[in-house]
């Protein structure tokens, strides 16, 4: 589904991602863990073109993607739902308007179809009664669930999550993780940058540990959490578990 070869990205001579290779198969749930500043979020943003990699190769479903030359990058990125750390909802638009805007503008759906699909998705996450509310009237957990629905409304093949619970109060984390667990059970391909080790242990098919812009170690949750090979992985886990 996703193939990365030699992805490199720097900002003002600071190397954020250093020649990363990664393969993600259909139905995989890949959790990327590691300390702050290790390049996790930058790698995720390179995958869907929010950041343009300085070098390296990105393939989606075997198709080579060059965001620098792509005339319609939104057509590629629309295949990937992206859920941000700080929700990124439009504050002046209702929940419904936030959700239907991209399906109408990018996918060319008519309003009735977009609204019907949005309402179905809102019902799935328990927020159908909030369709006319504005983001300022929602809790953090509700905002993030709306953000997930907004991504799902594009019928993406892949869901990318960038620390989706890190901006939430602790009591709101569970309601967002439960939605993500449900998506995982449905078999949607997911890459999740997270600090929630319990979620990674329970849900991931593969866990990747990054540090200093590189993948230090990857394996099953059992391998990474119970028997990590690398000293740097062991040191990190000893501080967060």
JSON list of C-alpha atoms in Angstrom, two decimals:
[
{"chain": "A", "resi": 1, "resn": "UNK", "atom": "CA", "xyz": [0.00, 0.00, 0.00]},
{"chain": "A", "resi": 2, "resn": "UNK", "atom": "CA", "xyz": [2.81, 2.43, 0.93]},
{"chain": "A", "resi": 3, "resn": "UNK", "atom": "CA", "xyz": [6.49, 2.07, 0.07]},
{"chain": "A", "resi": 4, "resn": "UNK", "atom": "CA", "xyz": [9.13, 4.58, 1.18]},
{"chain": "A", "resi": 5, "resn": "UNK", "atom": "CA", "xyz": [12.74, 4.39, 0.00]},
{"chain": "A", "resi": 6, "resn": "UNK", "atom": "CA", "xyz": [15.45, 6.68, 1.34]},
{"chain": "A", "resi": 7, "resn": "UNK", "atom": "CA", "xyz": [13.14, 9.46, 2.55]},
{"chain": "A", "resi": 8, "resn": "UNK", "atom": "CA", "xyz": [15.21, 12.43, 3.71]},
{"chain": "A", "resi": 9, "resn": "UNK", "atom": "CA", "xyz": [13.96, 15.78, 5.02]},
{"chain": "A", "resi": 10, "resn": "UNK", "atom": "CA", "xyz": [15.81, 18.62, 6.70]},
{"chain": "A", "resi": 11, "resn": "UNK", "atom": "CA", "xyz": [14.81, 22.05, 8.01]},
{"chain": "A", "resi": 12, "resn": "UNK", "atom": "CA", "xyz": [17.51, 24.74, 8.06]},
{"chain": "A", "resi": 13, "resn": "UNK", "atom": "CA", "xyz": [20.25, 22.08, 8.11]},
{"chain": "A", "resi": 14, "resn": "UNK", "atom": "CA", "xyz": [18.51, 20.17, 10.92]},
{"chain": "A", "resi": 15, "resn": "UNK", "atom": "CA", "xyz": [18.03, 16.61, 9.70]},
{"chain": "A", "resi": 16, "resn": "UNK", "atom": "CA", "xyz": [14.48, 15.64, 10.67]},
{"chain": "A", "resi": 17, "resn": "UNK", "atom": "CA", "xyz": [14.24, 12.37, 8.70]},
{"chain": "A", "resi": 18, "resn": "UNK", "atom": "CA", "xyz": [17.34, 10.53, 7.53]},
{"chain": "A", "resi": 19, "resn": "UNK", "atom": "CA", "xyz": [17.02, 8.07, 4.65]},
{"chain": "A", "resi": 20, "resn": "UNK", "atom": "CA", "xyz": [14.05, 6.12, 6.01]},
{"chain": "A", "resi": 21, "resn": "UNK", "atom": "CA", "xyz": [12.75, 2.98, 4.30]},
{"chain": "A", "resi": 22, "resn": "UNK", "atom": "CA", "xyz": [9.27, 1.74, 5.18]},
{"chain": "A", "resi": 23, "resn": "UNK", "atom": "CA", "xyz": [6.78, -0.74, 3.73]},
{"chain": "A", "resi": 24, "resn": "UNK", "atom": "CA", "xyz": [3.13, -0.76, 4.80]},
{"chain": "A", "resi": 25, "resn": "UNK", "atom": "CA", "xyz": [0.82, -3.46, 3.46]},
{"chain": "A", "resi": 26, "resn": "UNK", "atom": "CA", "xyz": [-2.94, -3.23, 3.06]},
{"chain": "A", "resi": 27, "resn": "UNK", "atom": "CA", "xyz": [-4.64, -3.75, 6.42]},
{"chain": "A", "resi": 28, "resn": "UNK", "atom": "CA", "xyz": [-1.48, -3.04, 8.42]},
{"chain": "A", "resi": 29, "resn": "UNK", "atom": "CA", "xyz": [-1.76, -0.99, 11.58]},
{"chain": "A", "resi": 30, "resn": "UNK", "atom": "CA", "xyz": [1.66, 0.57, 12.08]},
{"chain": "A", "resi": 31, "resn": "UNK", "atom": "CA", "xyz": [2.32, 2.53, 15.26]},
{"chain": "A", "resi": 32, "resn": "UNK", "atom": "CA", "xyz": [5.35, 4.82, 15.27]},
{"chain": "A", "resi": 33, "resn": "UNK", "atom": "CA", "xyz": [6.73, 5.60, 18.72]},
{"chain": "A", "resi": 34, "resn": "UNK", "atom": "CA", "xyz": [9.77, 7.52, 19.92]},
{"chain": "A", "resi": 35, "resn": "UNK", "atom": "CA", "xyz": [10.84, 10.67, 21.77]},
{"chain": "A", "resi": 36, "resn": "UNK", "atom": "CA", "xyz": [9.69, 14.14, 20.74]},
{"chain": "A", "resi": 37, "resn": "UNK", "atom": "CA", "xyz": [11.73, 15.50, 17.86]},
{"chain": "A", "resi": 38, "resn": "UNK", "atom": "CA", "xyz": [12.62, 12.08, 16.51]},
{"chain": "A", "resi": 39, "resn": "UNK", "atom": "CA", "xyz": [11.09, 12.72, 13.07]},
{"chain": "A", "resi": 40, "resn": "UNK", "atom": "CA", "xyz": [7.86, 10.74, 13.50]},
{"chain": "A", "resi": 41, "resn": "UNK", "atom": "CA", "xyz": [5.45, 13.52, 12.51]},
{"chain": "A", "resi": 42, "resn": "UNK", "atom": "CA", "xyz": [7.70, 14.79, 9.71]},
{"chain": "A", "resi": 43, "resn": "UNK", "atom": "CA", "xyz": [7.81, 11.31, 8.19]},
{"chain": "A", "resi": 44, "resn": "UNK", "atom": "CA", "xyz": [4.01, 11.10, 8.32]},
{"chain": "A", "resi": 45, "resn": "UNK", "atom": "CA", "xyz": [3.64, 14.52, 6.69]},
{"chain": "A", "resi": 46, "resn": "UNK", "atom": "CA", "xyz": [6.05, 13.52, 3.90]},
{"chain": "A", "resi": 47, "resn": "UNK", "atom": "CA", "xyz": [3.83, 10.53, 3.09]},
{"chain": "A", "resi": 48, "resn": "UNK", "atom": "CA", "xyz": [0.83, 12.68, 2.19]},
{"chain": "A", "resi": 49, "resn": "UNK", "atom": "CA", "xyz": [2.71, 15.71, 0.85]},
{"chain": "A", "resi": 50, "resn": "UNK", "atom": "CA", "xyz": [2.19, 18.16, 3.68]},
{"chain": "A", "resi": 51, "resn": "UNK", "atom": "CA", "xyz": [5.98, 18.25, 3.71]},
{"chain": "A", "resi": 52, "resn": "UNK", "atom": "CA", "xyz": [7.97, 17.64, 0.53]},
{"chain": "A", "resi": 53, "resn": "UNK", "atom": "CA", "xyz": [10.84, 15.21, 1.09]},
{"chain": "A", "resi": 54, "resn": "UNK", "atom": "CA", "xyz": [14.23, 16.53, -0.06]},
{"chain": "A", "resi": 55, "resn": "UNK", "atom": "CA", "xyz": [14.97, 13.16, -1.59]},
{"chain": "A", "resi": 56, "resn": "UNK", "atom": "CA", "xyz": [13.70, 9.62, -1.64]},
{"chain": "A", "resi": 57, "resn": "UNK", "atom": "CA", "xyz": [10.90, 7.69, -3.30]},
{"chain": "A", "resi": 58, "resn": "UNK", "atom": "CA", "xyz": [7.24, 7.38, -2.29]},
{"chain": "A", "resi": 59, "resn": "UNK", "atom": "CA", "xyz": [4.95, 4.82, -3.87]},
{"chain": "A", "resi": 60, "resn": "UNK", "atom": "CA", "xyz": [1.25, 4.50, -3.14]},
{"chain": "A", "resi": 61, "resn": "UNK", "atom": "CA", "xyz": [-0.24, 1.22, -4.42]},
{"chain": "A", "resi": 62, "resn": "UNK", "atom": "CA", "xyz": [2.89, 0.79, -6.54]},
{"chain": "A", "resi": 63, "resn": "UNK", "atom": "CA", "xyz": [2.47, 4.21, -8.18]},
{"chain": "A", "resi": 64, "resn": "UNK", "atom": "CA", "xyz": [5.45, 6.56, -7.89]},
{"chain": "A", "resi": 65, "resn": "UNK", "atom": "CA", "xyz": [4.37, 9.87, -6.31]},
{"chain": "A", "resi": 66, "resn": "UNK", "atom": "CA", "xyz": [6.35, 13.08, -6.83]},
{"chain": "A", "resi": 67, "resn": "UNK", "atom": "CA", "xyz": [4.63, 15.84, -4.88]},
{"chain": "A", "resi": 68, "resn": "UNK", "atom": "CA", "xyz": [7.02, 18.43, -6.36]},
{"chain": "A", "resi": 69, "resn": "UNK", "atom": "CA", "xyz": [5.82, 17.76, -9.89]},
{"chain": "A", "resi": 70, "resn": "UNK", "atom": "CA", "xyz": [2.27, 16.61, -9.22]},
{"chain": "A", "resi": 71, "resn": "UNK", "atom": "CA", "xyz": [-0.30, 18.96, -10.80]},
{"chain": "A", "resi": 72, "resn": "UNK", "atom": "CA", "xyz": [-3.12, 17.78, -8.53]},
{"chain": "A", "resi": 73, "resn": "UNK", "atom": "CA", "xyz": [-1.51, 16.61, -5.27]},
{"chain": "A", "resi": 74, "resn": "UNK", "atom": "CA", "xyz": [-4.87, 16.83, -3.51]},
{"chain": "A", "resi": 75, "resn": "UNK", "atom": "CA", "xyz": [-6.08, 13.90, -5.63]},
{"chain": "A", "resi": 76, "resn": "UNK", "atom": "CA", "xyz": [-3.30, 11.75, -4.16]},
{"chain": "A", "resi": 77, "resn": "UNK", "atom": "CA", "xyz": [-3.55, 13.05, -0.61]},
{"chain": "A", "resi": 78, "resn": "UNK", "atom": "CA", "xyz": [-7.34, 12.55, -0.68]},
{"chain": "A", "resi": 79, "resn": "UNK", "atom": "CA", "xyz": [-6.65, 8.82, -0.74]},
{"chain": "A", "resi": 80, "resn": "UNK", "atom": "CA", "xyz": [-5.12, 9.27, 2.72]},
{"chain": "A", "resi": 81, "resn": "UNK", "atom": "CA", "xyz": [-7.14, 10.56, 5.64]},
{"chain": "A", "resi": 82, "resn": "UNK", "atom": "CA", "xyz": [-4.99, 12.72, 7.95]},
{"chain": "A", "resi": 83, "resn": "UNK", "atom": "CA", "xyz": [-5.93, 13.37, 11.58]},
{"chain": "A", "resi": 84, "resn": "UNK", "atom": "CA", "xyz": [-3.94, 16.14, 13.24]},
{"chain": "A", "resi": 85, "resn": "UNK", "atom": "CA", "xyz": [-2.81, 16.60, 16.82]},
{"chain": "A", "resi": 86, "resn": "UNK", "atom": "CA", "xyz": [-4.76, 19.86, 17.21]},
{"chain": "A", "resi": 87, "resn": "UNK", "atom": "CA", "xyz": [-7.90, 18.85, 15.23]},
{"chain": "A", "resi": 88, "resn": "UNK", "atom": "CA", "xyz": [-7.53, 21.62, 12.56]},
{"chain": "A", "resi": 89, "resn": "UNK", "atom": "CA", "xyz": [-11.29, 22.13, 12.29]},
{"chain": "A", "resi": 90, "resn": "UNK", "atom": "CA", "xyz": [-12.54, 25.35, 10.71]},
{"chain": "A", "resi": 91, "resn": "UNK", "atom": "CA", "xyz": [-13.87, 27.35, 13.70]},
{"chain": "A", "resi": 92, "resn": "UNK", "atom": "CA", "xyz": [-16.37, 29.38, 11.66]},
{"chain": "A", "resi": 93, "resn": "UNK", "atom": "CA", "xyz": [-18.01, 26.30, 10.14]},
{"chain": "A", "resi": 94, "resn": "UNK", "atom": "CA", "xyz": [-20.41, 23.83, 11.75]},
{"chain": "A", "resi": 95, "resn": "UNK", "atom": "CA", "xyz": [-19.49, 20.19, 12.30]},
{"chain": "A", "resi": 96, "resn": "UNK", "atom": "CA", "xyz": [-21.46, 19.22, 9.18]},
{"chain": "A", "resi": 97, "resn": "UNK", "atom": "CA", "xyz": [-19.83, 21.93, 7.04]},
{"chain": "A", "resi": 98, "resn": "UNK", "atom": "CA", "xyz": [-16.37, 20.85, 8.25]},
{"chain": "A", "resi": 99, "resn": "UNK", "atom": "CA", "xyz": [-17.07, 17.29, 7.15]},
{"chain": "A", "resi": 100, "resn": "UNK", "atom": "CA", "xyz": [-18.73, 17.82, 3.76]},
{"chain": "A", "resi": 101, "resn": "UNK", "atom": "CA", "xyz": [-16.48, 20.54, 2.37]},
{"chain": "A", "resi": 102, "resn": "UNK", "atom": "CA", "xyz": [-13.73, 18.26, 0.98]},
{"chain": "A", "resi": 103, "resn": "UNK", "atom": "CA", "xyz": [-16.05, 15.55, -0.44]},
{"chain": "A", "resi": 104, "resn": "UNK", "atom": "CA", "xyz": [-17.93, 18.26, -2.36]},
{"chain": "A", "resi": 105, "resn": "UNK", "atom": "CA", "xyz": [-14.88, 20.26, -3.51]},
{"chain": "A", "resi": 106, "resn": "UNK", "atom": "CA", "xyz": [-12.34, 17.48, -4.11]},
{"chain": "A", "resi": 107, "resn": "UNK", "atom": "CA", "xyz": [-14.48, 14.42, -4.88]},
{"chain": "A", "resi": 108, "resn": "UNK", "atom": "CA", "xyz": [-17.27, 16.32, -6.63]},
{"chain": "A", "resi": 109, "resn": "UNK", "atom": "CA", "xyz": [-20.05, 14.85, -4.49]},
{"chain": "A", "resi": 110, "resn": "UNK", "atom": "CA", "xyz": [-23.42, 16.57, -4.43]},
{"chain": "A", "resi": 111, "resn": "UNK", "atom": "CA", "xyz": [-24.41, 18.10, -1.11]},
{"chain": "A", "resi": 112, "resn": "UNK", "atom": "CA", "xyz": [-27.17, 15.59, -0.35]},
{"chain": "A", "resi": 113, "resn": "UNK", "atom": "CA", "xyz": [-24.83, 12.61, -0.80]},
{"chain": "A", "resi": 114, "resn": "UNK", "atom": "CA", "xyz": [-22.07, 14.25, 1.26]},
{"chain": "A", "resi": 115, "resn": "UNK", "atom": "CA", "xyz": [-24.45, 15.12, 4.11]},
{"chain": "A", "resi": 116, "resn": "UNK", "atom": "CA", "xyz": [-25.97, 11.62, 4.18]},
{"chain": "A", "resi": 117, "resn": "UNK", "atom": "CA", "xyz": [-22.53, 10.02, 4.41]},
{"chain": "A", "resi": 118, "resn": "UNK", "atom": "CA", "xyz": [-21.40, 12.55, 7.05]},
{"chain": "A", "resi": 119, "resn": "UNK", "atom": "CA", "xyz": [-24.44, 11.81, 9.21]},
{"chain": "A", "resi": 120, "resn": "UNK", "atom": "CA", "xyz": [-23.82, 8.06, 8.98]},
{"chain": "A", "resi": 121, "resn": "UNK", "atom": "CA", "xyz": [-20.24, 8.59, 10.12]},
{"chain": "A", "resi": 122, "resn": "UNK", "atom": "CA", "xyz": [-21.26, 10.94, 12.94]},
{"chain": "A", "resi": 123, "resn": "UNK", "atom": "CA", "xyz": [-23.69, 8.31, 14.19]},
{"chain": "A", "resi": 124, "resn": "UNK", "atom": "CA", "xyz": [-20.86, 5.77, 14.24]},
{"chain": "A", "resi": 125, "resn": "UNK", "atom": "CA", "xyz": [-18.83, 7.94, 16.61]},
{"chain": "A", "resi": 126, "resn": "UNK", "atom": "CA", "xyz": [-21.82, 9.02, 18.71]},
{"chain": "A", "resi": 127, "resn": "UNK", "atom": "CA", "xyz": [-21.97, 12.64, 17.55]},
{"chain": "A", "resi": 128, "resn": "UNK", "atom": "CA", "xyz": [-25.00, 12.86, 15.26]},
{"chain": "A", "resi": 129, "resn": "UNK", "atom": "CA", "xyz": [-26.58, 15.34, 17.69]},
{"chain": "A", "resi": 130, "resn": "UNK", "atom": "CA", "xyz": [-23.62, 17.71, 17.19]},
{"chain": "A", "resi": 131, "resn": "UNK", "atom": "CA", "xyz": [-23.94, 18.11, 13.40]},
{"chain": "A", "resi": 132, "resn": "UNK", "atom": "CA", "xyz": [-25.03, 21.76, 13.67]},
{"chain": "A", "resi": 133, "resn": "UNK", "atom": "CA", "xyz": [-22.66, 22.68, 16.50]},
{"chain": "A", "resi": 134, "resn": "UNK", "atom": "CA", "xyz": [-19.51, 24.75, 16.04]},
{"chain": "A", "resi": 135, "resn": "UNK", "atom": "CA", "xyz": [-16.07, 23.54, 17.19]},
{"chain": "A", "resi": 136, "resn": "UNK", "atom": "CA", "xyz": [-15.98, 26.05, 20.07]},
{"chain": "A", "resi": 137, "resn": "UNK", "atom": "CA", "xyz": [-18.96, 24.20, 21.62]},
{"chain": "A", "resi": 138, "resn": "UNK", "atom": "CA", "xyz": [-17.25, 20.80, 21.54]},
{"chain": "A", "resi": 139, "resn": "UNK", "atom": "CA", "xyz": [-14.93, 19.11, 24.02]},
{"chain": "A", "resi": 140, "resn": "UNK", "atom": "CA", "xyz": [-11.44, 18.13, 22.87]},
{"chain": "A", "resi": 141, "resn": "UNK", "atom": "CA", "xyz": [-12.47, 14.51, 22.49]},
{"chain": "A", "resi": 142, "resn": "UNK", "atom": "CA", "xyz": [-15.51, 15.48, 20.44]},
{"chain": "A", "resi": 143, "resn": "UNK", "atom": "CA", "xyz": [-13.38, 17.72, 18.19]},
{"chain": "A", "resi": 144, "resn": "UNK", "atom": "CA", "xyz": [-10.97, 14.87, 17.51]},
{"chain": "A", "resi": 145, "resn": "UNK", "atom": "CA", "xyz": [-13.81, 12.45, 16.75]},
{"chain": "A", "resi": 146, "resn": "UNK", "atom": "CA", "xyz": [-15.20, 15.02, 14.28]},
{"chain": "A", "resi": 147, "resn": "UNK", "atom": "CA", "xyz": [-11.71, 15.30, 12.76]},
{"chain": "A", "resi": 148, "resn": "UNK", "atom": "CA", "xyz": [-11.62, 11.51, 12.30]},
{"chain": "A", "resi": 149, "resn": "UNK", "atom": "CA", "xyz": [-15.07, 11.62, 10.66]},
{"chain": "A", "resi": 150, "resn": "UNK", "atom": "CA", "xyz": [-13.89, 14.43, 8.37]},
{"chain": "A", "resi": 151, "resn": "UNK", "atom": "CA", "xyz": [-11.02, 12.22, 7.22]},
{"chain": "A", "resi": 152, "resn": "UNK", "atom": "CA", "xyz": [-13.26, 9.16, 6.80]},
{"chain": "A", "resi": 153, "resn": "UNK", "atom": "CA", "xyz": [-15.76, 11.17, 4.73]},
{"chain": "A", "resi": 154, "resn": "UNK", "atom": "CA", "xyz": [-13.25, 11.06, 1.87]},
{"chain": "A", "resi": 155, "resn": "UNK", "atom": "CA", "xyz": [-13.41, 7.23, 1.87]},
{"chain": "A", "resi": 156, "resn": "UNK", "atom": "CA", "xyz": [-9.61, 7.02, 2.22]},
{"chain": "A", "resi": 157, "resn": "UNK", "atom": "CA", "xyz": [-7.60, 3.89, 1.57]},
{"chain": "A", "resi": 158, "resn": "UNK", "atom": "CA", "xyz": [-5.17, 4.80, 4.35]},
{"chain": "A", "resi": 159, "resn": "UNK", "atom": "CA", "xyz": [-5.62, 6.69, 7.63]},
{"chain": "A", "resi": 160, "resn": "UNK", "atom": "CA", "xyz": [-2.69, 8.70, 9.01]},
{"chain": "A", "resi": 161, "resn": "UNK", "atom": "CA", "xyz": [-2.87, 9.82, 12.64]},
{"chain": "A", "resi": 162, "resn": "UNK", "atom": "CA", "xyz": [-0.38, 12.36, 14.04]},
{"chain": "A", "resi": 163, "resn": "UNK", "atom": "CA", "xyz": [-0.43, 12.05, 17.84]},
{"chain": "A", "resi": 164, "resn": "UNK", "atom": "CA", "xyz": [-4.25, 12.24, 17.84]},
{"chain": "A", "resi": 165, "resn": "UNK", "atom": "CA", "xyz": [-4.61, 12.13, 21.64]},
{"chain": "A", "resi": 166, "resn": "UNK", "atom": "CA", "xyz": [-1.67, 14.26, 22.80]},
{"chain": "A", "resi": 167, "resn": "UNK", "atom": "CA", "xyz": [-3.69, 17.51, 22.95]},
{"chain": "A", "resi": 168, "resn": "UNK", "atom": "CA", "xyz": [-6.53, 15.92, 24.94]},
{"chain": "A", "resi": 169, "resn": "UNK", "atom": "CA", "xyz": [-7.28, 15.88, 28.63]},
{"chain": "A", "resi": 170, "resn": "UNK", "atom": "CA", "xyz": [-6.63, 12.37, 30.00]},
{"chain": "A", "resi": 171, "resn": "UNK", "atom": "CA", "xyz": [-10.32, 11.54, 30.48]},
{"chain": "A", "resi": 172, "resn": "UNK", "atom": "CA", "xyz": [-11.01, 12.29, 26.80]},
{"chain": "A", "resi": 173, "resn": "UNK", "atom": "CA", "xyz": [-8.26, 10.06, 25.41]},
{"chain": "A", "resi": 174, "resn": "UNK", "atom": "CA", "xyz": [-10.32, 6.88, 25.75]},
{"chain": "A", "resi": 175, "resn": "UNK", "atom": "CA", "xyz": [-13.21, 8.06, 23.59]},
{"chain": "A", "resi": 176, "resn": "UNK", "atom": "CA", "xyz": [-10.85, 8.82, 20.69]},
{"chain": "A", "resi": 177, "resn": "UNK", "atom": "CA", "xyz": [-8.85, 5.61, 21.07]},
{"chain": "A", "resi": 178, "resn": "UNK", "atom": "CA", "xyz": [-12.06, 3.57, 21.05]},
{"chain": "A", "resi": 179, "resn": "UNK", "atom": "CA", "xyz": [-12.99, 5.01, 17.64]},
{"chain": "A", "resi": 180, "resn": "UNK", "atom": "CA", "xyz": [-9.49, 4.20, 16.35]},
{"chain": "A", "resi": 181, "resn": "UNK", "atom": "CA", "xyz": [-9.73, 0.64, 17.71]},
{"chain": "A", "resi": 182, "resn": "UNK", "atom": "CA", "xyz": [-13.02, 0.20, 15.87]},
{"chain": "A", "resi": 183, "resn": "UNK", "atom": "CA", "xyz": [-11.37, 1.34, 12.62]},
{"chain": "A", "resi": 184, "resn": "UNK", "atom": "CA", "xyz": [-8.56, -1.14, 13.24]},
{"chain": "A", "resi": 185, "resn": "UNK", "atom": "CA", "xyz": [-11.09, -3.97, 13.68]},
{"chain": "A", "resi": 186, "resn": "UNK", "atom": "CA", "xyz": [-12.62, -3.00, 10.32]},
{"chain": "A", "resi": 187, "resn": "UNK", "atom": "CA", "xyz": [-9.25, -3.61, 8.67]},
{"chain": "A", "resi": 188, "resn": "UNK", "atom": "CA", "xyz": [-8.48, -0.09, 7.43]},
{"chain": "A", "resi": 189, "resn": "UNK", "atom": "CA", "xyz": [-4.77, 0.54, 6.82]},
{"chain": "A", "resi": 190, "resn": "UNK", "atom": "CA", "xyz": [-3.44, 2.89, 9.51]},
{"chain": "A", "resi": 191, "resn": "UNK", "atom": "CA", "xyz": [-0.18, 4.61, 10.38]},
{"chain": "A", "resi": 192, "resn": "UNK", "atom": "CA", "xyz": [-0.34, 6.13, 13.86]},
{"chain": "A", "resi": 193, "resn": "UNK", "atom": "CA", "xyz": [2.26, 8.36, 15.45]},
{"chain": "A", "resi": 194, "resn": "UNK", "atom": "CA", "xyz": [1.45, 7.99, 19.14]},
{"chain": "A", "resi": 195, "resn": "UNK", "atom": "CA", "xyz": [2.60, 8.28, 22.73]},
{"chain": "A", "resi": 196, "resn": "UNK", "atom": "CA", "xyz": [-0.12, 5.84, 23.81]},
{"chain": "A", "resi": 197, "resn": "UNK", "atom": "CA", "xyz": [1.92, 2.71, 24.44]},
{"chain": "A", "resi": 198, "resn": "UNK", "atom": "CA", "xyz": [-1.12, 0.72, 25.57]},
{"chain": "A", "resi": 199, "resn": "UNK", "atom": "CA", "xyz": [-2.85, 1.42, 22.26]},
{"chain": "A", "resi": 200, "resn": "UNK", "atom": "CA", "xyz": [0.25, 0.45, 20.29]},
{"chain": "A", "resi": 201, "resn": "UNK", "atom": "CA", "xyz": [0.62, -2.77, 22.28]},
{"chain": "A", "resi": 202, "resn": "UNK", "atom": "CA", "xyz": [-3.06, -3.72, 21.86]},
{"chain": "A", "resi": 203, "resn": "UNK", "atom": "CA", "xyz": [-3.87, -2.64, 18.30]},
{"chain": "A", "resi": 204, "resn": "UNK", "atom": "CA", "xyz": [-0.69, -2.44, 16.17]},
{"chain": "A", "resi": 205, "resn": "UNK", "atom": "CA", "xyz": [0.32, -5.18, 13.78]},
{"chain": "A", "resi": 206, "resn": "UNK", "atom": "CA", "xyz": [3.77, -3.57, 13.75]},
{"chain": "A", "resi": 207, "resn": "UNK", "atom": "CA", "xyz": [5.53, -1.06, 16.01]},
{"chain": "A", "resi": 208, "resn": "UNK", "atom": "CA", "xyz": [8.32, 1.21, 14.77]},
{"chain": "A", "resi": 209, "resn": "UNK", "atom": "CA", "xyz": [10.68, 3.00, 17.13]},
{"chain": "A", "resi": 210, "resn": "UNK", "atom": "CA", "xyz": [12.26, 6.18, 15.73]},
{"chain": "A", "resi": 211, "resn": "UNK", "atom": "CA", "xyz": [15.00, 8.36, 17.16]},
{"chain": "A", "resi": 212, "resn": "UNK", "atom": "CA", "xyz": [17.11, 11.14, 15.61]},
{"chain": "A", "resi": 213, "resn": "UNK", "atom": "CA", "xyz": [15.25, 10.87, 12.29]},
{"chain": "A", "resi": 214, "resn": "UNK", "atom": "CA", "xyz": [15.90, 7.17, 11.82]},
{"chain": "A", "resi": 215, "resn": "UNK", "atom": "CA", "xyz": [14.05, 3.91, 12.34]},
{"chain": "A", "resi": 216, "resn": "UNK", "atom": "CA", "xyz": [16.03, 2.26, 15.12]},
{"chain": "A", "resi": 217, "resn": "UNK", "atom": "CA", "xyz": [13.93, -0.87, 15.46]},
{"chain": "A", "resi": 218, "resn": "UNK", "atom": "CA", "xyz": [10.67, -2.38, 14.24]},
{"chain": "A", "resi": 219, "resn": "UNK", "atom": "CA", "xyz": [8.75, -5.52, 15.05]},
{"chain": "A", "resi": 220, "resn": "UNK", "atom": "CA", "xyz": [5.54, -6.91, 16.47]},
{"chain": "A", "resi": 221, "resn": "UNK", "atom": "CA", "xyz": [4.22, -5.27, 19.66]},
{"chain": "A", "resi": 222, "resn": "UNK", "atom": "CA", "xyz": [5.39, -8.32, 21.58]},
{"chain": "A", "resi": 223, "resn": "UNK", "atom": "CA", "xyz": [8.91, -8.03, 20.19]},
{"chain": "A", "resi": 224, "resn": "UNK", "atom": "CA", "xyz": [9.22, -4.28, 20.77]},
{"chain": "A", "resi": 225, "resn": "UNK", "atom": "CA", "xyz": [7.62, -4.07, 24.20]},
{"chain": "A", "resi": 226, "resn": "UNK", "atom": "CA", "xyz": [8.70, -7.40, 25.70]},
{"chain": "A", "resi": 227, "resn": "UNK", "atom": "CA", "xyz": [12.07, -8.05, 24.09]},
{"chain": "A", "resi": 228, "resn": "UNK", "atom": "CA", "xyz": [13.53, -5.00, 22.28]},
{"chain": "A", "resi": 229, "resn": "UNK", "atom": "CA", "xyz": [16.89, -5.67, 20.65]},
{"chain": "A", "resi": 230, "resn": "UNK", "atom": "CA", "xyz": [18.31, -2.16, 20.66]},
{"chain": "A", "resi": 231, "resn": "UNK", "atom": "CA", "xyz": [19.60, -0.43, 23.78]},
{"chain": "A", "resi": 232, "resn": "UNK", "atom": "CA", "xyz": [18.09, 2.91, 22.67]},
{"chain": "A", "resi": 233, "resn": "UNK", "atom": "CA", "xyz": [14.65, 1.27, 22.43]},
{"chain": "A", "resi": 234, "resn": "UNK", "atom": "CA", "xyz": [15.05, -0.28, 25.88]},
{"chain": "A", "resi": 235, "resn": "UNK", "atom": "CA", "xyz": [16.10, 3.07, 27.36]},
{"chain": "A", "resi": 236, "resn": "UNK", "atom": "CA", "xyz": [13.09, 4.85, 25.84]},
{"chain": "A", "resi": 237, "resn": "UNK", "atom": "CA", "xyz": [10.59, 2.22, 26.94]},
{"chain": "A", "resi": 238, "resn": "UNK", "atom": "CA", "xyz": [11.99, 2.16, 30.48]},
{"chain": "A", "resi": 239, "resn": "UNK", "atom": "CA", "xyz": [11.01, 5.83, 30.79]},
{"chain": "A", "resi": 240, "resn": "UNK", "atom": "CA", "xyz": [7.49, 5.60, 29.31]},
{"chain": "A", "resi": 241, "resn": "UNK", "atom": "CA", "xyz": [6.17, 2.25, 30.50]}
]
